[in-house]
Every structure is written in structure tokens, then in C-alpha cells.
């Protein structure tokens, strides 16, 4: 099991512990807002399991049926997590709307809030671990899980403050109102997560800053070539695929053209570690005089 899979497994354990603590907080208080917070933690457990499975699949090497590897499996995990988040928001709203019409007193607020606060602190620490590991490994699944857990932390802080305010002021309608705000917040985060993941499944290209880095590396390491054009990029999980056409003098030998291609591949992979680079070599007659000109 590699490091990303170990972190994903740790995420399942942490999510299960946080879920248990938040349900204890709900049982102590009967708070609809704390119930909504606990319900989101169920989604965290399911999402962590989905991320673990996706990472194990994505780690498989390329084979005859999947010559480009299995790295897109991470996007399915992120999409599934977004769907689960939306379902959680609907469930929270179903519980909160009747309670908004008939508010009830929050019982034993202090013990329940302290338990929830402990769970929130644990979540905050783990969100930092997931985001750092996801960026380091360029893992879509870990980043999606980290962003979701971080959203959960922000939500929990708002819930804690609101339940405490409702108890101190006697405005008990604040409890279900906060639950509805939690539902709206996680619904938005679920939509954003699915939109980003669907973009990856649809072979979205790299962002403008990354493309500029690629073009700069191409321009600086193509000595001997005349031009490069038709640059195309796409993401597939932690993999980035780069393709372009390289125009060289017609009389240049295959060995010389191959040496230029090697330099370009090394330069691009320095900018994007692990990138898969495909270069189509063309003679001078195929020059289009646009794209990345070599001077």
C-alpha cells in the first residue's frame, strides 16, 4: 500500500471516529443543527471509502484494456462524493423544516458542544493532512476529500456558535435555521466538487498558468527545431498528457530530431513530474507559423 492509500485508509478511520463523536453530541442535546452536522459525517465516511477504493484502482499500471492507465478512477470518487453531499443536504432540509415550524429546546448544550468541538478539532487537523498529501501526490481523490472535510470544519464551527447562541438567548428557532444554512452550504460544495470532477472526466485541458509553463519550457529547449504547434493537454487524475507537433528541417536526420524530442520531454517533465509527452515530428513544409516559434 503506497502513501496515498495509507492516508485514504486513515481518512476512513478518522471519519468514523468523528461520526461517532458527533452523534454522541446530537444524542446529548437533541439539536437539529448538531444532527445535520452528524449526518454530514456519515457522508465523510462513505466518501473516504470511495476515495480509498478509487486510489487503489488508479494505482494499477496500464494494461491491454487501459493503455493510458487507470488514473481517471479518482474522478469517479470525487463525483460520487459530490452526489453523497447533495443527498445529505436534502436529508438535513427534511429534518430542519418541520423543526423550524415547531422549535424545541436544546438539552444539555454544554456537554454536547464540547464533544462536537473535539470532533471538529480532529477534523481540522486531518483536513490539513489530506490537502498537503493531495497537493504533493497531485491526487484528485485526496484533494476532494480534504476540501470536503475542510467544509465540514467550517460548517461545524458555525453550528457550534449558533447552538450556543440559541441556548443563551432562548431563540430556539436558530437551531433549525442553522441546519438549513448547513444544508445550503454543503449543497454548494457538492455542486462545485462534481463540476470540477466532471471537467476532468471530459478531458479538460490544464489551466492557463500551467500551459504557459509548458510553452516556456518548449521554447527554451527546442534548439535545432523550427516551430511547434497544435499543443494539446488534458488531465487524467494525477497524470497530465501533453501532445504537440514539432517542425524540423527536412534534411535533419531521425537521430537529431529524436535528440530534440528527448530534450523537450525532459524539460516538460521537469515542470510537470510524471507527465506523458507525445511529439509528432514534421518536415519544414508542414510549418504553420503559429504556436510556439523557435528562434
CSV table of C-alpha atoms in Angstrom, one decimal:
chain,number,residue,atom,x,y,z
A,1,UNK,CA,0.0,0.0,0.0
A,2,UNK,CA,1.5,3.3,-1.1
A,3,UNK,CA,1.4,6.5,1.0
A,4,UNK,CA,-1.7,8.0,-0.7
A,5,UNK,CA,-3.6,4.7,0.0
A,6,UNK,CA,-2.4,4.7,3.6
A,7,UNK,CA,-3.7,8.3,4.0
A,8,UNK,CA,-7.0,7.4,2.4
A,9,UNK,CA,-7.3,4.5,4.9
A,10,UNK,CA,-6.5,6.8,7.7
A,11,UNK,CA,-9.3,9.1,6.4
A,12,UNK,CA,-11.8,6.3,6.8
A,13,UNK,CA,-10.7,5.8,10.5
A,14,UNK,CA,-10.8,9.5,11.3
A,15,UNK,CA,-14.2,9.9,9.6
A,16,UNK,CA,-15.7,7.0,11.6
A,17,UNK,CA,-14.3,8.5,14.9
A,18,UNK,CA,-15.7,12.0,14.1
A,19,UNK,CA,-19.0,10.5,13.1
A,20,UNK,CA,-19.3,8.7,16.5
A,21,UNK,CA,-18.4,11.8,18.4
A,22,UNK,CA,-20.9,14.0,16.5
A,23,UNK,CA,-23.8,11.6,17.1
A,24,UNK,CA,-23.0,11.5,20.8
A,25,UNK,CA,-23.2,15.3,20.7
A,26,UNK,CA,-26.6,15.1,18.9
A,27,UNK,CA,-28.0,12.5,21.4
A,28,UNK,CA,-26.9,14.6,24.3
A,29,UNK,CA,-28.7,17.7,23.0
A,30,UNK,CA,-31.4,16.8,20.5
A,31,UNK,CA,-30.2,19.7,18.4
A,32,UNK,CA,-31.3,19.6,14.8
A,33,UNK,CA,-28.2,21.6,13.8
A,34,UNK,CA,-25.9,19.1,15.5
A,35,UNK,CA,-27.9,16.3,13.9
A,36,UNK,CA,-27.2,17.9,10.5
A,37,UNK,CA,-23.5,18.1,11.4
A,38,UNK,CA,-23.5,14.4,12.3
A,39,UNK,CA,-25.3,13.5,9.1
A,40,UNK,CA,-22.7,15.1,7.0
A,41,UNK,CA,-20.1,13.0,8.8
A,42,UNK,CA,-21.8,9.9,7.5
A,43,UNK,CA,-21.1,11.3,4.1
A,44,UNK,CA,-17.4,11.7,5.1
A,45,UNK,CA,-17.2,8.0,6.0
A,46,UNK,CA,-18.7,7.0,2.6
A,47,UNK,CA,-16.6,9.5,0.7
A,48,UNK,CA,-13.4,8.3,2.5
A,49,UNK,CA,-14.2,4.7,1.5
A,50,UNK,CA,-14.9,5.8,-2.1
A,51,UNK,CA,-11.5,7.6,-2.2
A,52,UNK,CA,-9.7,4.6,-0.8
A,53,UNK,CA,-11.2,2.3,-3.5
A,54,UNK,CA,-10.5,4.8,-6.3
A,55,UNK,CA,-6.9,5.3,-5.3
A,56,UNK,CA,-6.3,1.5,-5.3
A,57,UNK,CA,-7.8,1.3,-8.8
A,58,UNK,CA,-5.9,4.4,-10.0
A,59,UNK,CA,-2.6,2.9,-8.8
A,60,UNK,CA,-2.9,-0.1,-11.2
A,61,UNK,CA,-0.5,0.0,-14.1
A,62,UNK,CA,-1.6,0.4,-17.7
A,63,UNK,CA,-2.7,-2.8,-19.3
A,64,UNK,CA,-4.1,-4.0,-22.7
A,65,UNK,CA,-7.6,-2.7,-22.0
A,66,UNK,CA,-6.4,0.5,-20.4
A,67,UNK,CA,-3.2,1.6,-22.2
A,68,UNK,CA,-3.4,5.1,-20.6
A,69,UNK,CA,-3.6,3.7,-17.1
A,70,UNK,CA,-6.4,3.9,-14.5
A,71,UNK,CA,-5.8,7.3,-13.1
A,72,UNK,CA,-9.3,8.6,-14.0
A,73,UNK,CA,-10.8,6.4,-11.4
A,74,UNK,CA,-10.1,9.2,-8.9
A,75,UNK,CA,-12.6,11.4,-10.7
A,76,UNK,CA,-15.4,8.9,-10.1
A,77,UNK,CA,-14.6,9.0,-6.4
A,78,UNK,CA,-14.9,12.8,-6.4
A,79,UNK,CA,-18.2,12.7,-8.4
A,80,UNK,CA,-19.6,10.1,-6.0
A,81,UNK,CA,-18.7,12.3,-3.1
A,82,UNK,CA,-20.4,15.3,-4.6
A,83,UNK,CA,-23.6,13.2,-5.1
A,84,UNK,CA,-23.5,12.0,-1.5
A,85,UNK,CA,-23.1,15.6,-0.3
A,86,UNK,CA,-26.2,16.6,-2.2
A,87,UNK,CA,-28.2,13.7,-0.7
A,88,UNK,CA,-27.0,14.8,2.8
A,89,UNK,CA,-28.2,18.3,2.2
A,90,UNK,CA,-31.7,17.1,1.2
A,91,UNK,CA,-31.9,14.9,4.3
A,92,UNK,CA,-30.9,17.8,6.5
A,93,UNK,CA,-33.5,20.0,5.0
A,94,UNK,CA,-36.2,17.4,5.5
A,95,UNK,CA,-35.3,17.3,9.2
A,96,UNK,CA,-34.9,21.0,9.7
A,97,UNK,CA,-38.0,22.4,8.0
A,98,UNK,CA,-40.6,20.8,10.5
A,99,UNK,CA,-38.3,21.8,13.4
A,100,UNK,CA,-38.3,25.4,12.1
A,101,UNK,CA,-42.1,25.5,12.4
A,102,UNK,CA,-42.1,23.9,15.9
A,103,UNK,CA,-38.8,24.8,17.6
A,104,UNK,CA,-37.7,22.7,20.6
A,105,UNK,CA,-35.4,23.4,23.5
A,106,UNK,CA,-31.8,22.2,23.1
A,107,UNK,CA,-31.0,20.0,26.1
A,108,UNK,CA,-27.6,19.8,27.9
A,109,UNK,CA,-25.9,22.2,25.4
A,110,UNK,CA,-22.5,22.4,27.0
A,111,UNK,CA,-21.5,18.7,27.2
A,112,UNK,CA,-22.8,18.2,23.6
A,113,UNK,CA,-21.0,21.2,22.3
A,114,UNK,CA,-17.7,20.2,23.9
A,115,UNK,CA,-18.0,16.7,22.3
A,116,UNK,CA,-18.7,18.3,18.9
A,117,UNK,CA,-15.8,20.7,19.4
A,118,UNK,CA,-13.4,17.8,20.0
A,119,UNK,CA,-14.7,16.2,16.8
A,120,UNK,CA,-14.3,19.4,14.9
A,121,UNK,CA,-10.7,19.9,16.1
A,122,UNK,CA,-9.8,16.3,14.9
A,123,UNK,CA,-11.4,17.1,11.5
A,124,UNK,CA,-9.4,20.3,11.2
A,125,UNK,CA,-6.1,18.5,11.8
A,126,UNK,CA,-7.0,15.8,9.3
A,127,UNK,CA,-8.1,18.3,6.6
A,128,UNK,CA,-4.6,19.8,6.7
A,129,UNK,CA,-3.1,16.3,6.3
A,130,UNK,CA,-5.3,15.5,3.3
A,131,UNK,CA,-4.8,18.8,1.5
A,132,UNK,CA,-1.0,18.6,1.9
A,133,UNK,CA,-0.8,15.0,0.8
A,134,UNK,CA,-3.2,15.6,-2.1
A,135,UNK,CA,-1.1,18.5,-3.5
A,136,UNK,CA,2.1,16.6,-3.1
A,137,UNK,CA,0.8,13.5,-4.9
A,138,UNK,CA,-1.4,15.5,-7.3
A,139,UNK,CA,-4.3,13.3,-6.2
A,140,UNK,CA,-7.8,14.4,-7.2
A,141,UNK,CA,-9.4,12.0,-4.7
A,142,UNK,CA,-7.4,13.2,-1.7
A,143,UNK,CA,-7.8,16.8,-2.6
A,144,UNK,CA,-11.6,16.3,-2.9
A,145,UNK,CA,-11.7,14.6,0.4
A,146,UNK,CA,-9.6,17.3,2.0
A,147,UNK,CA,-11.8,20.1,0.7
A,148,UNK,CA,-14.9,18.3,1.9
A,149,UNK,CA,-13.5,17.8,5.4
A,150,UNK,CA,-12.5,21.4,5.5
A,151,UNK,CA,-16.0,22.4,4.5
A,152,UNK,CA,-17.2,20.2,7.3
A,153,UNK,CA,-15.0,22.0,9.8
A,154,UNK,CA,-16.2,25.5,8.7
A,155,UNK,CA,-19.8,24.2,9.0
A,156,UNK,CA,-19.2,22.7,12.4
A,157,UNK,CA,-17.8,26.0,13.8
A,158,UNK,CA,-20.9,27.8,12.6
A,159,UNK,CA,-23.2,25.2,14.1
A,160,UNK,CA,-21.4,25.4,17.4
A,161,UNK,CA,-21.6,29.1,17.6
A,162,UNK,CA,-25.3,29.1,16.6
A,163,UNK,CA,-26.4,26.4,19.0
A,164,UNK,CA,-24.6,28.2,21.8
A,165,UNK,CA,-26.3,31.5,20.8
A,166,UNK,CA,-29.7,29.8,20.7
A,167,UNK,CA,-29.2,28.3,24.2
A,168,UNK,CA,-28.0,31.7,25.7
A,169,UNK,CA,-30.8,33.8,24.1
A,170,UNK,CA,-33.7,31.4,24.1
A,171,UNK,CA,-34.2,31.9,20.4
A,172,UNK,CA,-34.7,28.2,19.7
A,173,UNK,CA,-35.7,28.7,16.0
A,174,UNK,CA,-31.9,29.5,15.4
A,175,UNK,CA,-31.2,25.7,15.8
A,176,UNK,CA,-33.2,24.5,12.7
A,177,UNK,CA,-32.4,27.7,10.8
A,178,UNK,CA,-28.7,26.9,11.2
A,179,UNK,CA,-29.4,23.4,10.0
A,180,UNK,CA,-30.9,24.8,6.8
A,181,UNK,CA,-27.8,27.0,6.3
A,182,UNK,CA,-25.6,23.9,6.7
A,183,UNK,CA,-27.7,22.2,4.1
A,184,UNK,CA,-27.3,25.1,1.7
A,185,UNK,CA,-23.5,25.3,2.3
A,186,UNK,CA,-22.8,21.6,1.7
A,187,UNK,CA,-25.1,21.6,-1.3
A,188,UNK,CA,-22.9,24.3,-2.9
A,189,UNK,CA,-19.7,22.5,-2.0
A,190,UNK,CA,-21.2,19.3,-3.5
A,191,UNK,CA,-22.1,21.1,-6.8
A,192,UNK,CA,-18.6,22.6,-7.0
A,193,UNK,CA,-16.9,19.3,-6.4
A,194,UNK,CA,-19.0,17.5,-9.1
A,195,UNK,CA,-18.4,20.3,-11.6
A,196,UNK,CA,-14.6,20.1,-11.2
A,197,UNK,CA,-14.6,16.3,-11.4
A,198,UNK,CA,-16.8,16.2,-14.5
A,199,UNK,CA,-14.4,18.6,-16.1
A,200,UNK,CA,-11.6,16.0,-15.6
A,201,UNK,CA,-13.7,13.2,-17.0
A,202,UNK,CA,-14.4,15.3,-20.0
A,203,UNK,CA,-10.6,15.7,-20.6
A,204,UNK,CA,-10.4,19.4,-19.7
A,205,UNK,CA,-7.0,21.0,-20.5
A,206,UNK,CA,-4.5,22.3,-18.0
A,207,UNK,CA,-5.0,25.8,-16.6
A,208,UNK,CA,-3.5,28.9,-18.4
A,209,UNK,CA,-0.6,29.2,-16.0
A,210,UNK,CA,0.5,25.6,-16.4
A,211,UNK,CA,0.1,25.8,-20.2
A,212,UNK,CA,2.4,28.9,-20.2
A,213,UNK,CA,5.0,27.0,-18.2
A,214,UNK,CA,4.8,24.2,-20.8
A,215,UNK,CA,5.2,26.6,-23.7
A,216,UNK,CA,8.1,28.3,-22.0
A,217,UNK,CA,9.9,25.0,-21.5
A,218,UNK,CA,9.2,24.1,-25.1
A,219,UNK,CA,10.6,27.3,-26.4
A,220,UNK,CA,13.8,27.2,-24.3
A,221,UNK,CA,14.8,23.6,-25.1
A,222,UNK,CA,14.0,23.2,-28.8
A,223,UNK,CA,17.3,24.3,-30.3
A,224,UNK,CA,17.6,22.9,-33.8
A,225,UNK,CA,13.8,22.9,-34.5
A,226,UNK,CA,11.9,25.5,-36.5
A,227,UNK,CA,8.4,25.6,-34.9
A,228,UNK,CA,6.0,23.8,-32.6
A,229,UNK,CA,2.2,23.9,-33.0
A,230,UNK,CA,-1.1,22.2,-32.2
A,231,UNK,CA,-0.3,21.9,-28.5
A,232,UNK,CA,-3.0,19.9,-26.6
A,233,UNK,CA,-3.2,19.0,-23.0
A,234,UNK,CA,-5.5,17.0,-20.7
A,235,UNK,CA,-5.7,15.8,-17.1
A,236,UNK,CA,-6.5,12.2,-16.0
A,237,UNK,CA,-6.3,12.1,-12.2
A,238,UNK,CA,-2.7,12.8,-11.2
A,239,UNK,CA,-1.5,12.3,-14.8
A,240,UNK,CA,-1.1,15.1,-17.3
A,241,UNK,CA,-0.9,14.3,-21.1
A,242,UNK,CA,0.9,16.8,-23.4
A,243,UNK,CA,0.9,16.5,-27.2
A,244,UNK,CA,2.2,18.7,-29.9
A,245,UNK,CA,3.8,18.8,-33.4
A,246,UNK,CA,7.5,19.6,-33.8
A,247,UNK,CA,8.7,21.1,-37.2
A,248,UNK,CA,12.3,20.4,-38.1
A,249,UNK,CA,14.4,21.0,-41.3
A,250,UNK,CA,13.6,18.4,-43.9
A,251,UNK,CA,17.2,17.3,-44.2
A,252,UNK,CA,17.6,16.7,-40.4
A,253,UNK,CA,18.3,13.1,-39.5
A,254,UNK,CA,16.0,11.0,-37.4
A,255,UNK,CA,18.6,10.8,-34.7
A,256,UNK,CA,19.0,14.6,-34.5
A,257,UNK,CA,15.2,15.1,-34.4
A,258,UNK,CA,14.9,12.4,-31.7
A,259,UNK,CA,17.5,14.2,-29.6
A,260,UNK,CA,15.4,17.4,-29.7
A,261,UNK,CA,12.3,15.4,-28.7
A,262,UNK,CA,14.2,13.9,-25.7
A,263,UNK,CA,15.3,17.4,-24.5
A,264,UNK,CA,11.7,18.7,-24.8
A,265,UNK,CA,10.3,15.7,-22.9
A,266,UNK,CA,12.8,16.1,-20.1
A,267,UNK,CA,12.0,19.9,-19.9
A,268,UNK,CA,8.3,19.4,-19.7
A,269,UNK,CA,8.5,16.6,-17.2
A,270,UNK,CA,10.7,18.8,-15.0
A,271,UNK,CA,7.8,21.3,-15.0
A,272,UNK,CA,5.2,18.6,-14.6
A,273,UNK,CA,6.6,15.5,-13.0
A,274,UNK,CA,5.2,12.3,-14.3
A,275,UNK,CA,3.7,14.0,-17.4
A,276,UNK,CA,3.2,11.8,-20.5
A,277,UNK,CA,4.6,13.7,-23.6
A,278,UNK,CA,3.8,12.7,-27.2
A,279,UNK,CA,5.6,14.6,-30.0
A,280,UNK,CA,4.8,14.3,-33.7
A,281,UNK,CA,7.8,15.3,-35.9
A,282,UNK,CA,7.1,17.1,-39.2
A,283,UNK,CA,9.3,18.4,-42.0
A,284,UNK,CA,9.7,22.1,-42.7
A,285,UNK,CA,7.0,22.1,-45.4
A,286,UNK,CA,4.4,21.4,-42.6
A,287,UNK,CA,5.2,24.6,-40.7
A,288,UNK,CA,2.1,26.7,-39.8
A,289,UNK,CA,3.9,29.7,-38.5
A,290,UNK,CA,1.9,29.8,-35.3
A,291,UNK,CA,2.0,28.3,-31.9
A,292,UNK,CA,5.5,28.2,-30.3
A,293,UNK,CA,8.1,29.6,-32.7
A,294,UNK,CA,11.7,28.6,-32.1
A,295,UNK,CA,14.2,31.4,-32.6
